[in-house]
Structures are given as C-alpha cells and as structure tokens.
mmCIF file of C-alpha atoms in Angstrom:
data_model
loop_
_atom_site.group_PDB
_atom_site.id
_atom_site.type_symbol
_atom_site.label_atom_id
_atom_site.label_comp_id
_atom_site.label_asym_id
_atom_site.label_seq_id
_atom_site.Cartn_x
_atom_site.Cartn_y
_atom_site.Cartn_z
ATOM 1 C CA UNK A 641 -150.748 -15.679 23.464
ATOM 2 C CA UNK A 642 -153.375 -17.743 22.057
ATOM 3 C CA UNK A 643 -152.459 -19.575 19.053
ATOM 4 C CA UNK A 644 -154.154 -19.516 15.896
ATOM 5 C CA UNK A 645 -156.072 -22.585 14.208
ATOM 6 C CA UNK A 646 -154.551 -24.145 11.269
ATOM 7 C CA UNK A 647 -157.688 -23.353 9.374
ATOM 8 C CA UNK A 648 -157.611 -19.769 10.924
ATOM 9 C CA UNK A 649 -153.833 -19.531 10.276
ATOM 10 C CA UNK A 650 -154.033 -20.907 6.587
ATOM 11 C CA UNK A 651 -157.542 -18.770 5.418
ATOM 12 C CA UNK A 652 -159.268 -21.581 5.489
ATOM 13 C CA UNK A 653 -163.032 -21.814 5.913
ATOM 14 C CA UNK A 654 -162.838 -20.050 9.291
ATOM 15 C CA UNK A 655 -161.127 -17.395 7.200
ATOM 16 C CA UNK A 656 -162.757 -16.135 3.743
ATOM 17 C CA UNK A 657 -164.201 -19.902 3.142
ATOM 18 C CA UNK A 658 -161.263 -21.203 0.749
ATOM 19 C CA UNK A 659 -159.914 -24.573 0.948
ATOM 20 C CA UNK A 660 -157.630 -25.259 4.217
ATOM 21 C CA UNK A 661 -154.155 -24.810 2.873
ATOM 22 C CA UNK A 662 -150.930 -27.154 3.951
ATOM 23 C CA UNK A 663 -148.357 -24.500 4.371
ATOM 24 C CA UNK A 664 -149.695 -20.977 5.124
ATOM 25 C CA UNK A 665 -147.218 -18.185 4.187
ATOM 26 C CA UNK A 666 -145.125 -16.752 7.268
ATOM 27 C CA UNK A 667 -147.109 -13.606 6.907
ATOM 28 C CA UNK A 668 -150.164 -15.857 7.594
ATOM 29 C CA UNK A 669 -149.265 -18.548 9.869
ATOM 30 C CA UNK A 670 -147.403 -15.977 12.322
ATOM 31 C CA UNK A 671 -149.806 -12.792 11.916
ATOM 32 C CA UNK A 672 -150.848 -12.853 15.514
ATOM 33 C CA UNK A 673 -146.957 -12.541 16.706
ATOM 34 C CA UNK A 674 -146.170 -9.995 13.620
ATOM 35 C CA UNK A 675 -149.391 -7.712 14.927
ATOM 36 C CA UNK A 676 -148.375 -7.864 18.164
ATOM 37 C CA UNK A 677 -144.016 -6.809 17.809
ATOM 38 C CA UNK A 678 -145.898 -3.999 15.292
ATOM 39 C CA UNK A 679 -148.028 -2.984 18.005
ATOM 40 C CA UNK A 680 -145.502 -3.142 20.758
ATOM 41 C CA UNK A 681 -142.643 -1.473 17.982
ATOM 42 C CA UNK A 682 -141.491 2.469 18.800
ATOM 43 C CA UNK A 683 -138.491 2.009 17.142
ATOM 44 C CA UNK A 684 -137.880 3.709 13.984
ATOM 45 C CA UNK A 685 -138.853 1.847 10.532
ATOM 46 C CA UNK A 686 -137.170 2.086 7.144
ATOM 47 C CA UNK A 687 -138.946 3.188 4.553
ATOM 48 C CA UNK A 688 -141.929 1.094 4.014
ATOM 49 C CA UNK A 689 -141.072 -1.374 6.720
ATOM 50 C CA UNK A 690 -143.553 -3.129 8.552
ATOM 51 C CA UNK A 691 -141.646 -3.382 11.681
ATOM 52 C CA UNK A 692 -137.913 -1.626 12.885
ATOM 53 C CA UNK A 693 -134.879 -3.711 12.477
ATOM 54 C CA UNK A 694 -134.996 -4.438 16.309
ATOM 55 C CA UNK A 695 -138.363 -5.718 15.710
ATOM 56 C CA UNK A 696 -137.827 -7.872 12.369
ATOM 57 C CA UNK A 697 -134.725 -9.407 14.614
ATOM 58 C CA UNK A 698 -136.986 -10.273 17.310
ATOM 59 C CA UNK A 699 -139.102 -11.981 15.120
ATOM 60 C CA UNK A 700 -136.683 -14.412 13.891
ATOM 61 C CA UNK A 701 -135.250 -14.823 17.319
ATOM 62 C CA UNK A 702 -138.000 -14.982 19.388
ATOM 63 C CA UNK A 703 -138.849 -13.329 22.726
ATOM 64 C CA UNK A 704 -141.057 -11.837 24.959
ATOM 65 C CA UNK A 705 -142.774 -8.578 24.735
ATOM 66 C CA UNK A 706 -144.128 -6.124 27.385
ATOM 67 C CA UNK A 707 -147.730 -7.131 26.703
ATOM 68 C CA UNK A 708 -146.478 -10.661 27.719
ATOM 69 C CA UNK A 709 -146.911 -12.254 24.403
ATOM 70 C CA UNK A 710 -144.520 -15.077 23.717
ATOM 71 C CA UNK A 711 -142.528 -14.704 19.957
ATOM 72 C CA UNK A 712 -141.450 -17.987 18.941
ATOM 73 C CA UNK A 713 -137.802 -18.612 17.409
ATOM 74 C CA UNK A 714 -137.831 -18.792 13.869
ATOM 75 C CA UNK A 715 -134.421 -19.351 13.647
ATOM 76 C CA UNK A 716 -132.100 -20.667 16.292
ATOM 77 C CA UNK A 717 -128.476 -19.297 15.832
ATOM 78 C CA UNK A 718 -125.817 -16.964 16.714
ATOM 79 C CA UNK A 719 -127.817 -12.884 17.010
ATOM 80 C CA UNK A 720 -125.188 -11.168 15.086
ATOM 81 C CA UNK A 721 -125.552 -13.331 11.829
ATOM 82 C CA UNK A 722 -129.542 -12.101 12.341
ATOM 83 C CA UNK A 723 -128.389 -8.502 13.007
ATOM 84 C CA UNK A 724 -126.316 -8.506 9.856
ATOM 85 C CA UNK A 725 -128.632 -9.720 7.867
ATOM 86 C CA UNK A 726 -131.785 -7.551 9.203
ATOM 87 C CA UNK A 727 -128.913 -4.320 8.665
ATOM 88 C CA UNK A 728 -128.092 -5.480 5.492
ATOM 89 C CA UNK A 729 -131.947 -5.074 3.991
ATOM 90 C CA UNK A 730 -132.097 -1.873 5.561
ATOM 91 C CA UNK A 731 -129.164 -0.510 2.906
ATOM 92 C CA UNK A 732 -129.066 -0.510 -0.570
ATOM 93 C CA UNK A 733 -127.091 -3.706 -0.521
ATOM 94 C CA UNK A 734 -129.037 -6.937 -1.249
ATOM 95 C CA UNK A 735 -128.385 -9.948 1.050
ATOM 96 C CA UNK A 736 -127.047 -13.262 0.266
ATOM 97 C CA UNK A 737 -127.810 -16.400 2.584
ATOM 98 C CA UNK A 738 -125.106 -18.902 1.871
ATOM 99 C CA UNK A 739 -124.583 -21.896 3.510
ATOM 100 C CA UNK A 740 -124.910 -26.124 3.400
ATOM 101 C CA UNK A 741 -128.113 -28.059 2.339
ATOM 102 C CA UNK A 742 -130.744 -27.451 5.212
ATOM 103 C CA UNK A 743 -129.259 -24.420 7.199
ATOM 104 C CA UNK A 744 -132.983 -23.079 6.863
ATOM 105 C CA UNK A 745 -131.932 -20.187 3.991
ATOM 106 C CA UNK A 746 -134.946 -21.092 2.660
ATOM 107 C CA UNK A 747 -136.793 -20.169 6.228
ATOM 108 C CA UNK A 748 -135.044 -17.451 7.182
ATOM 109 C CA UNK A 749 -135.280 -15.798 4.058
ATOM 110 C CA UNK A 750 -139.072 -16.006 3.888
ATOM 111 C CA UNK A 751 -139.613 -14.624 7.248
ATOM 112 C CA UNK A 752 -137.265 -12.046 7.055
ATOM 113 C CA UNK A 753 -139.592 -10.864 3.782
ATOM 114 C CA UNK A 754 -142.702 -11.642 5.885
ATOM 115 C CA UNK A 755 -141.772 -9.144 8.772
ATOM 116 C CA UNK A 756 -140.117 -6.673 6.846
ATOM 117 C CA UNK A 757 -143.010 -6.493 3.931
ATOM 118 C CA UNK A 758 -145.633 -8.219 4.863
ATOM 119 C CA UNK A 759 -145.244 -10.539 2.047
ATOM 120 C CA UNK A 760 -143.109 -13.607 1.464
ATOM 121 C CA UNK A 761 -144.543 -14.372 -1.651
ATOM 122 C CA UNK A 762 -142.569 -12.088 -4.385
ATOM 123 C CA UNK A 763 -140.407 -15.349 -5.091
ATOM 124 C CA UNK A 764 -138.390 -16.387 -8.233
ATOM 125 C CA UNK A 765 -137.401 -19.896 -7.571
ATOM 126 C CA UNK A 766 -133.802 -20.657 -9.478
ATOM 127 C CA UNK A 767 -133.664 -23.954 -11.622
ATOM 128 C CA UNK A 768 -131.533 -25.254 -14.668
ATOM 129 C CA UNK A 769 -134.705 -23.899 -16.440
ATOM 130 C CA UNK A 770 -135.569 -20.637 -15.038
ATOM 131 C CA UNK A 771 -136.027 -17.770 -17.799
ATOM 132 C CA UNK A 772 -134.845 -14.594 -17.994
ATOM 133 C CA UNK A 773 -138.645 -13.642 -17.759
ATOM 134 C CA UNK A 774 -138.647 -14.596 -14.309
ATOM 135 C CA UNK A 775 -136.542 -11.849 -12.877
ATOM 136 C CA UNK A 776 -137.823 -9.606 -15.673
ATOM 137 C CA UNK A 777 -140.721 -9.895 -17.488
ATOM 138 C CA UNK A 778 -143.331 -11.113 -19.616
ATOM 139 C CA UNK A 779 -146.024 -10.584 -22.128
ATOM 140 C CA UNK A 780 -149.631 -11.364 -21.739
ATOM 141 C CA UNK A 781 -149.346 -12.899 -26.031
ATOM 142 C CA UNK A 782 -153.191 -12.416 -26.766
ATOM 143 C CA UNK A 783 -152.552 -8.859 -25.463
ATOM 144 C CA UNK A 784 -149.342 -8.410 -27.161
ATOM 145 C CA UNK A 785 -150.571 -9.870 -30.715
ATOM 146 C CA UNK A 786 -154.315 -7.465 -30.429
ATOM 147 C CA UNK A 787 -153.071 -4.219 -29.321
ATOM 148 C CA UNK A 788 -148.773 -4.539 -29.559
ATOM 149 C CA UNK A 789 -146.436 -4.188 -27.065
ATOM 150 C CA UNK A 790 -148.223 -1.632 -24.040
ATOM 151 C CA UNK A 791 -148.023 -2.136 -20.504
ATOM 152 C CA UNK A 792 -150.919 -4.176 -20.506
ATOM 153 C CA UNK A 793 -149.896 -6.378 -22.368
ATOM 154 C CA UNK A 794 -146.777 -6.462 -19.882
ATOM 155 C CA UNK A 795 -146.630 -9.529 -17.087
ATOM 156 C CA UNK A 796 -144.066 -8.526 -14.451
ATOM 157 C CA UNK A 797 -141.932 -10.426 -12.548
ATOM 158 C CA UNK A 798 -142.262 -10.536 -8.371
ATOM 159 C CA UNK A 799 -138.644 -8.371 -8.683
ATOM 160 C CA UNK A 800 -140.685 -5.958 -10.546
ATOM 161 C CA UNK A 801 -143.596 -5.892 -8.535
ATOM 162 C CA UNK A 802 -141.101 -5.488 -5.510
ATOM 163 C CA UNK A 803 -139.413 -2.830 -7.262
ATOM 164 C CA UNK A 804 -142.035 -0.829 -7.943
ATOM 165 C CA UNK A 805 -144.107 -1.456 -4.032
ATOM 166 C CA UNK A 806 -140.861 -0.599 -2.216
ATOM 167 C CA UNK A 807 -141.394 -4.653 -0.824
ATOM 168 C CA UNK A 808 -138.855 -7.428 -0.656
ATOM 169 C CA UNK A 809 -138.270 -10.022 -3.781
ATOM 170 C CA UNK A 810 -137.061 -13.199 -3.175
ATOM 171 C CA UNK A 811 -134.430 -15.769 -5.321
ATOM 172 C CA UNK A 812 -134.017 -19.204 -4.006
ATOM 173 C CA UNK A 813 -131.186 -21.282 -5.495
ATOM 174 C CA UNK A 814 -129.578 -18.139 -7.300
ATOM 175 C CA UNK A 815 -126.143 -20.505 -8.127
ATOM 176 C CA UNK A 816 -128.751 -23.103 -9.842
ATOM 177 C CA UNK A 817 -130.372 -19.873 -12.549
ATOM 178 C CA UNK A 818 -128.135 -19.342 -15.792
ATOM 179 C CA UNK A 819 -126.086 -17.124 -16.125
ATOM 180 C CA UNK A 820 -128.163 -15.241 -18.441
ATOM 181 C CA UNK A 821 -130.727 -14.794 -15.312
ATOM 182 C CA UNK A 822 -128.007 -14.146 -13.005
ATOM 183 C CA UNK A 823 -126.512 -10.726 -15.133
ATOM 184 C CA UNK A 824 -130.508 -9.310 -14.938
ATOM 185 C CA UNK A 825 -129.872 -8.775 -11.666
ATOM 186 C CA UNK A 826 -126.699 -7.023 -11.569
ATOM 187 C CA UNK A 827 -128.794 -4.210 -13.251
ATOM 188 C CA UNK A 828 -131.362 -4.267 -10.812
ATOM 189 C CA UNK A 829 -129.046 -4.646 -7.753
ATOM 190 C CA UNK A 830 -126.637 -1.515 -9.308
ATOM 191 C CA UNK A 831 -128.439 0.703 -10.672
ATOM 192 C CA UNK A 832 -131.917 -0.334 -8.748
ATOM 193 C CA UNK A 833 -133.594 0.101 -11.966
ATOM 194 C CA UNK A 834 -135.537 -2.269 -14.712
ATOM 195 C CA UNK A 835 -135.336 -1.444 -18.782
ATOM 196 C CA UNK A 836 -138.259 -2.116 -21.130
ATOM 197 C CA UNK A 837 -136.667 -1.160 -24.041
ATOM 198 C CA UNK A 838 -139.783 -2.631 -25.564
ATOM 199 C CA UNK A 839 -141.794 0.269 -24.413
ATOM 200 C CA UNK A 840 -138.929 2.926 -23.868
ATOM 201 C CA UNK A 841 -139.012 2.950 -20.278
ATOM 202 C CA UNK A 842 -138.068 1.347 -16.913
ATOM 203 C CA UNK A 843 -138.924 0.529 -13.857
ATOM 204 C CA UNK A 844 -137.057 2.006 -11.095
ATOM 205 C CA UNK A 845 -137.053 0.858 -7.603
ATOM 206 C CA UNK A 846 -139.083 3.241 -4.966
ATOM 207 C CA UNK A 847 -137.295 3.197 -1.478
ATOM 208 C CA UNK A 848 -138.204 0.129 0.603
ATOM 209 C CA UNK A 849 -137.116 -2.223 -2.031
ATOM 210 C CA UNK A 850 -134.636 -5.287 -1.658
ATOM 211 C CA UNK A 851 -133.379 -8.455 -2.611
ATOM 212 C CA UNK A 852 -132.349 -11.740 -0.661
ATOM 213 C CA UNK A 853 -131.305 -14.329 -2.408
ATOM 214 C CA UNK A 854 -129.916 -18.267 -1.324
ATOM 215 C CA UNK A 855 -127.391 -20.324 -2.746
ATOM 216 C CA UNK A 856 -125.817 -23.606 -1.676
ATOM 217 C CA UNK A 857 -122.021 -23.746 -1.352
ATOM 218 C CA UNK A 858 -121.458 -27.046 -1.007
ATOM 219 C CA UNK A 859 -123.978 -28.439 -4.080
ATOM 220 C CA UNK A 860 -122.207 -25.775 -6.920
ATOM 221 C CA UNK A 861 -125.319 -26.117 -9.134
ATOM 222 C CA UNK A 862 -125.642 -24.671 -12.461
ATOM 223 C CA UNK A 863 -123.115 -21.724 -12.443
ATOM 224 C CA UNK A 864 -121.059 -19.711 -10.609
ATOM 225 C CA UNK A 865 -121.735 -16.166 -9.536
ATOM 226 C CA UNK A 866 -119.873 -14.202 -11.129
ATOM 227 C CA UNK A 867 -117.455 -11.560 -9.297
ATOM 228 C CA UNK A 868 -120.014 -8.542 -10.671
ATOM 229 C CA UNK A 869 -122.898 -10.046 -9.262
ATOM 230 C CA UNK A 870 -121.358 -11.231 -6.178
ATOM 231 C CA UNK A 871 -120.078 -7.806 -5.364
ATOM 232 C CA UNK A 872 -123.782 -6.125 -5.197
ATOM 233 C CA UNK A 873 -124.708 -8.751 -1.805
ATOM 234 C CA UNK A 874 -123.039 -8.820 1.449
ATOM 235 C CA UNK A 875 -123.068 -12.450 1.869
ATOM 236 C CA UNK A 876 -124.215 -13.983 5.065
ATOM 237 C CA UNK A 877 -122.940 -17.556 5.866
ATOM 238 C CA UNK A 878 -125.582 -19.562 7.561
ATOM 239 C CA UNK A 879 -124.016 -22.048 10.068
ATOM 240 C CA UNK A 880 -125.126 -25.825 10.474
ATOM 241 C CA UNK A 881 -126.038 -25.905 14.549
ATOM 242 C CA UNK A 882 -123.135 -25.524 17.084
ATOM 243 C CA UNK A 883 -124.119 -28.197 19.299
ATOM 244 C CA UNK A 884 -126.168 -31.490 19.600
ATOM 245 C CA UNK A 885 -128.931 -29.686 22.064
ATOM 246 C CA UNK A 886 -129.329 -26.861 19.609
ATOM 247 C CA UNK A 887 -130.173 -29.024 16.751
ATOM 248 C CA UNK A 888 -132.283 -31.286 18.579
ATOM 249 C CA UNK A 889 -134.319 -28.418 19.668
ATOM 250 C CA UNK A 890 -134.661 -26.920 16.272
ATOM 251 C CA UNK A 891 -135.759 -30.411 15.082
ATOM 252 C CA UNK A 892 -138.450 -30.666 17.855
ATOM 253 C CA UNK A 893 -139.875 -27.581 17.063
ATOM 254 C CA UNK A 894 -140.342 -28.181 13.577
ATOM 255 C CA UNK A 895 -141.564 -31.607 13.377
ATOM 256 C CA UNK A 896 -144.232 -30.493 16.257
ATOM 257 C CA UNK A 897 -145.413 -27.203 13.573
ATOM 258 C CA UNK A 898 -145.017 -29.670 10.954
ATOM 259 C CA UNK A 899 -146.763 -32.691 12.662
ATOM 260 C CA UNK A 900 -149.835 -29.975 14.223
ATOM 261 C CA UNK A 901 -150.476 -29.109 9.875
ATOM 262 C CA UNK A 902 -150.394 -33.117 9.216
ATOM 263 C CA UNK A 903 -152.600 -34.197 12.198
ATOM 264 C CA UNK A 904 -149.585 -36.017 13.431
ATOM 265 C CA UNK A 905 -149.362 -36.625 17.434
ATOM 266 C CA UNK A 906 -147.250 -34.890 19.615
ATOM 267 C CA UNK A 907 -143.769 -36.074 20.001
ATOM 268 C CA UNK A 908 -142.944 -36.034 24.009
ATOM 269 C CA UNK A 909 -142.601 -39.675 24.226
ATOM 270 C CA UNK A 910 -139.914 -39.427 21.033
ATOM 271 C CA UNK A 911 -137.684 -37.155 22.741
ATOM 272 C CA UNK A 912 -134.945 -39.863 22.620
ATOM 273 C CA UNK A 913 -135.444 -40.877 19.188
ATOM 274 C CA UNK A 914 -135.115 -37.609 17.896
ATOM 275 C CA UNK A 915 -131.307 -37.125 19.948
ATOM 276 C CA UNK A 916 -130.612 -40.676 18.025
ATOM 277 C CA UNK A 917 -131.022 -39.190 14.816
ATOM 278 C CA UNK A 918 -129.616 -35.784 15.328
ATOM 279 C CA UNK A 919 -126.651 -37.808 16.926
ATOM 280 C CA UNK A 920 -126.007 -40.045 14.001
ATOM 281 C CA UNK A 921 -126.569 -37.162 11.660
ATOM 282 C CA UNK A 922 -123.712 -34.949 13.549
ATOM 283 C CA UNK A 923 -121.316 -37.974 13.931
ATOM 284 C CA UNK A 924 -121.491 -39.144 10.320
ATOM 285 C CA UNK A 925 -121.103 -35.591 9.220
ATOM 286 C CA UNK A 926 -118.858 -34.450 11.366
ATOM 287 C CA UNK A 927 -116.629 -37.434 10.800
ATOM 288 C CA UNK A 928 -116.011 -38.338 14.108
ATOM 289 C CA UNK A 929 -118.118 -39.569 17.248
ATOM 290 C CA UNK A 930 -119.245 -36.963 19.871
ATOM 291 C CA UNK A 931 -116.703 -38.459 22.468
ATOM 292 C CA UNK A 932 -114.082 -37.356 20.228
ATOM 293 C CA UNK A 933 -112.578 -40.947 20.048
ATOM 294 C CA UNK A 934 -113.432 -42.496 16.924
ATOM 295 C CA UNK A 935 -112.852 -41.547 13.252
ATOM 296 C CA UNK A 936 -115.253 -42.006 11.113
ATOM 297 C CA UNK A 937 -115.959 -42.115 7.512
ATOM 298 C CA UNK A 938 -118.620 -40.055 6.372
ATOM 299 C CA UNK A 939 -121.378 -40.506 3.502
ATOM 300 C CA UNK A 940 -121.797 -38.491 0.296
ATOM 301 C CA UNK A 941 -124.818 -36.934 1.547
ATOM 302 C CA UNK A 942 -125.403 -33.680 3.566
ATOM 303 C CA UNK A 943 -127.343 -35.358 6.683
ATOM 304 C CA UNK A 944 -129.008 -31.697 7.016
ATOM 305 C CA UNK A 945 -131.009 -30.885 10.067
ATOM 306 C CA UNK A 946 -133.437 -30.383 7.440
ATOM 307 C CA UNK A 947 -133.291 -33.987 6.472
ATOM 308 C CA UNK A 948 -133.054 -34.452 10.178
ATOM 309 C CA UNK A 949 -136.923 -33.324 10.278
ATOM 310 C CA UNK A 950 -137.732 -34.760 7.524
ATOM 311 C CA UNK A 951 -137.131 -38.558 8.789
ATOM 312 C CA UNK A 952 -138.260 -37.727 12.155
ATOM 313 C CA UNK A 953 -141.759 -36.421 10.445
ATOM 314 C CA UNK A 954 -141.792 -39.472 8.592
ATOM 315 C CA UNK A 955 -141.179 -41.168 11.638
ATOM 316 C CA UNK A 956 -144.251 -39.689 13.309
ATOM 317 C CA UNK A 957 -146.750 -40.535 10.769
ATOM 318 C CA UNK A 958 -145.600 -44.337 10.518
ATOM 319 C CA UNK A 959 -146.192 -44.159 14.240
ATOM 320 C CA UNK A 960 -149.311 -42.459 13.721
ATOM 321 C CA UNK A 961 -150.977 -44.561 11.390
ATOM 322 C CA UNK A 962 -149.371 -47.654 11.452
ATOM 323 C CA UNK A 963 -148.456 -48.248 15.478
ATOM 324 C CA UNK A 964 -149.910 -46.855 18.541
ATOM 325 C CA UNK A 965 -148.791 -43.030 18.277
ATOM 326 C CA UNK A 966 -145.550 -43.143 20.153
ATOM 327 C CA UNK A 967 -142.406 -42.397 17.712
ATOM 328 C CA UNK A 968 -139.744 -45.538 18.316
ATOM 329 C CA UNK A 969 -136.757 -46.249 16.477
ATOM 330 C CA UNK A 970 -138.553 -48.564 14.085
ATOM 331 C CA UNK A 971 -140.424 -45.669 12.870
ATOM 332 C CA UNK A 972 -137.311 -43.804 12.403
ATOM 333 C CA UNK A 973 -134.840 -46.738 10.959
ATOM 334 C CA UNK A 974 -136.121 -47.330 7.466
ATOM 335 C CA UNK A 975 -136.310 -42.840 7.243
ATOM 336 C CA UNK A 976 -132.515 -42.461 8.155
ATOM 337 C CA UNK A 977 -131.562 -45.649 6.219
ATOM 338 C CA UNK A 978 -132.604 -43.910 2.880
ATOM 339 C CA UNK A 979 -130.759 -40.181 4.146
ATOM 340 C CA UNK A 980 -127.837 -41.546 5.009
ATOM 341 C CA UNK A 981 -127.066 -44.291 1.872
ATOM 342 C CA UNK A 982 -127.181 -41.826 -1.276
ATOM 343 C CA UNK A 983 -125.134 -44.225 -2.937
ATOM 344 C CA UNK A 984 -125.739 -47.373 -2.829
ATOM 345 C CA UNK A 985 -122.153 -48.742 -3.219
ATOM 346 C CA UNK A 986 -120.278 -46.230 -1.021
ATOM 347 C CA UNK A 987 -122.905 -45.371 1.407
ATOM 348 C CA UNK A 988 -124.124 -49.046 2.346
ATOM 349 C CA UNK A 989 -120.247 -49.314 3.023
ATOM 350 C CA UNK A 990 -120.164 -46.439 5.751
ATOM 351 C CA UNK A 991 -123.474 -47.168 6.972
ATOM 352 C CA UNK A 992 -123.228 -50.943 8.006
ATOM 353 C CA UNK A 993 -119.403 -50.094 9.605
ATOM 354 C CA UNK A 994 -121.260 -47.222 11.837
ATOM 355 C CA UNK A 995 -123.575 -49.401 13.012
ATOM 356 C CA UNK A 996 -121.528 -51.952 13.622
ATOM 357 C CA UNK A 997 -118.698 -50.301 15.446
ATOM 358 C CA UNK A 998 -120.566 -47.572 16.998
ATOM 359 C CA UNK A 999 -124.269 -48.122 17.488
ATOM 360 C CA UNK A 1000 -124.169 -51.479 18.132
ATOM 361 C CA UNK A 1001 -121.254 -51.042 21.466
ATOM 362 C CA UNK A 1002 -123.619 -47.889 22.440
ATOM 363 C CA UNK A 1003 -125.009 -47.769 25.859
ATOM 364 C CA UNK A 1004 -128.782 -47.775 25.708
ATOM 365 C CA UNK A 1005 -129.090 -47.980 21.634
ATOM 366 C CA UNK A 1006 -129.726 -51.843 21.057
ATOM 367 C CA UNK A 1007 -132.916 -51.539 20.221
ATOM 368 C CA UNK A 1008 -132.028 -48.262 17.735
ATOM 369 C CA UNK A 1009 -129.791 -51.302 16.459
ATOM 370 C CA UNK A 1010 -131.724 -53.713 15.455
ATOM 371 C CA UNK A 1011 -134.252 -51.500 14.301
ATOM 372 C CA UNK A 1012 -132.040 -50.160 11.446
ATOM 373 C CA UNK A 1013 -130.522 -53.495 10.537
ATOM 374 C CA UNK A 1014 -134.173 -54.787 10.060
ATOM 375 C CA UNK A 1015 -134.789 -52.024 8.245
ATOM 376 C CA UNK A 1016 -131.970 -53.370 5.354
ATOM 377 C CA UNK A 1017 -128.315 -52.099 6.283
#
C-alpha cells in the first residue's frame, strides 16, 4: 500500500491548502488503511459504525487484507484485551482504559473512535480545572444576554454532539475531572440522556453513541471514581509490554512515525540504543535485572514506554542536528538521565548505584557508560 505524505496525511497544502499540521488525527493520518478494511469489510456493523467489530479490531492490530494491503499495528498487545474493548462499544456499556503512565490509553482510545466513527476529535480532556460545561454545556453569552436562553444560544459539549450523531465521545484523565464533572456522566452513561432544564428539554442519545474514557491507576489524580460511576464502564486494564522485544518494537515504530512528522532520520543504525533504553527502563521498573540475578531499587518515576519514545526521539534529533545522523548513546544519555532521576535526592541515589553495579560490569555497554556519567549521574 502506498503511504500517504505527511502533507497529504495532515491536509496540508497538497490537501485543501491549510498549513501542514504536526499531528494529523487517526482518522486522517490512517485514512488510506481505514478505506481500505471498509472496503474489504462484509461483516455486519453496529449502528452507525464505520467498520464491523472484526474490522475496528483489525485496525488496531494490524494485518493483511485480501486486496494485499498491509494494516499497520496500532497497538501491540494481547487480542482479547482489543476484542473486549471493540465488544464493549458495541453495547450500551461505556469503556474504561485503565492502566500505568504510557500504556498508550491515550492511543488506543483515539483510534478506536477513529475506526468506529470516523472521528477522534469529540474529546473532553480531564484536568483539576475542567468544568462541568465540558461534558455538558455552554452558552454562546452575547446570544444568551440578546435573545435569552434558546438553543442558539446553546454551545454543546463533544458528549453532546456525540450523543446526538450516534458517534463516539472521548474523556482523557477521567480520575483527574472533579467530582462534580464526574456525576454528569453517570446521567449520560444510565439513562443515555442530557437535561437542559434551561430550555425544558434533553438530549437523548440516538443509537451508535458511546463513551471511552482513561484514567491512570497508579498517579490517583484529583478524585476517585465513585462506585456509581464506575459501575456504568466495563473497565479494561491496559498492560505495560510482556517482554523486552515487544517493547522495543513498539518503541521503533513510534519514534520512526514520530521522527518521519519531525524530519528526523531513520533509526536502523540505533537499533541497539533503543534495546539499551528499553532495557534500563524494564530493569529499573521491574526492580530486578533481566537475568533474574540482581535486586534492584527502583526510581519514583514510571519509566513508561511512552517516556521510552520520548528520550529515544530526543535522541534522534540531537543526532540529527547536532552529530552526523546516527543515534549513539550520547544522544540518548542526557534524555534517560532526566526520566529516570524525578527526584533529585532519591533518584540520583538509584541511578548512580545502577550504573555502577550493573551497566558498568555489562558486556558490550561501556560506551552506554560513560556516556551517561558524562551526561551528570
């Protein structure tokens, strides 16, 4: 399958002659595959789906299709948690990702929305801050003050517009919302319907409609669902990568999408530097080294896979624009340094006895060493 441009992919000029965007919506930067698994679907559809449940599952999984075009993974993991999840959206049950920092809830949930609507964008993004408006609605106030409350006047929320279109809404971070914003949905999610007493009358959700939500179990953030809420989602638990291979191929993937948006060069000759860093990652966090024989003490931060990416990016563009293009383990040191030592005090600690007692007696990793001991432990 050819691949689109990034220009072509993100609407840019090659598009409708808008600016080149840096992160094209799933819907956008994976049209080609989602046209082809609709053409290639004869399964049935829910109501209003774009493609079947087999289909959307595909998607995320990748594959090949009888037309011979290739469907990239979009998330690499054990099928059933993807079947659950796909099943779950096809009920009247909304779905809740759960799961450490940088288990890609984020991801999955916005291309599970992109296959299933068409549109990843009906987002409500949870903060300390986040009104009630958000999962609600608003008022348009020079509206409201000229002519009084009316529904032009009204501004609705993305779970109203999905309501009402039969599409999928989207709430990142739900633990993170007050609890105020939290209880608006257990309406919604019960009775699949929206008040505005305002106006005497609702909103009620036409078939089609769900709701996926994320929250982080091990950061508790703002509040605590309540048992209520909690009781309208079947609750899938994301899992950090079984084993070393799987998350250094999920990191390769994504630094080469991410490095192809940026410019960045091509990360072949990096292989190894990448397995370094998904290696320390999995060691510090699991708490003791993949041989099994030494215990180790492990930081206060998460050491994600999506942190993972994030220093190896980093990496790529120090090698990029300040070296010769190929990713070494200077371009990497001063990246994990900062991912790794959260706190100073404690961190630097755990760090600096890692390197000392592990990286530095490791077959192969001397230059990894001093690398990351110029780079300040």
């Amino acid at each position: 399958m050819p691949e689109n441009t990034t220009e072509e992919a993100a609407g840019g000029p090659g598009a409708d002659g808008s600016a080149q965007v840096l992160r094209p919506h799933a819907e956008d930067a994976f049209a080609d595959e989602l046209k082809a698994l609709a053409a290639a679907d004869d399964r049935p559809r829910p109501e209003r789906w774009r493609l079947s449940p087999w289909a959307v599952a595909t998607y995320l999984l990748g594959g090949t299709l009888p037309d011979g075009t290739v469907v990239t993974p979009k998330y690499v993991g054990p099928r059933r948690i993807v079947e659950v999840a796909v099943t779950t959206l096809a009920t009247d049950r909304a779905l809740l990702l759960l799961g450490v920092p940088g288990t890609a809830k984020t991801w999955v949930s916005e291309h599970l929305a992109a296959a299933v609507s068409g549109d990843s964008t009906l987002l409500v993004q949870g903060t300390a801050g986040t009104p009630e408006e958000a999962i609600r609605y608003g008022w348009n106030y020079a509206q409201l003050l000229a002519h009084g409350p009316s529904r032009d006047a009204l501004v609705p929320s993305p779970v109203m517009r999905a309501m009402a279109r039969g599409m999928t809404a989207r709430v990142e971070e739900l633990t993170r919302s007050p609890a105020d914003v939290q209880d608006t949905l257990i309406t919604v999610l019960s009775e699949k319907t929206l008040p505005i007493p305002e106006l005497g009358q609702e909103v009620q959700a036409v078939r089609g409609f769900n709701l996926i939500a994320t929250a982080n179990d091990r950061d508790r953030g703002v509040n605590e669902l309540s048992s209520a809420l909690r009781r309208r989602f079947n609750t899938v638990v994301l899992p950090l990568p079984a084993t070393p291979e799987e998350e250094v191929g999920i990191v390769s993937r994504r630094v080469d999408q991410i490095g192809r948006s940026l410019d960045l060069p091509p990360a072949p000759e990096g292989t190894d530097e990448i397995r370094r860093v998904v290696t320390v990652f999995r060691e510090l966090r699991d708490g003791v080294t993949t041989d099994g024989r030494t215990k180790l003490k492990s930081p206060s931060g998460t050491l994600s896979t999506a942190e993972a990416i994030s220093v190896v990016t980093g990496g790529l563009a120090l090698a990029a624009h300040f070296g010769d293009g190929v990713l070494r383990s200077g371009d990497v040191a001063a990246g994990l340094l900062g991912a790794v030592i959260r706190d100073p005090a404690a961190d630097r600690v755990v760090w600096q006895e890692y390197l000392e007692t592990v990286v530095r007696e490791r077959d192969g990793w001397k230059d990894f060493y001093r690398a990351c001991r110029e780079a300040g432990a």
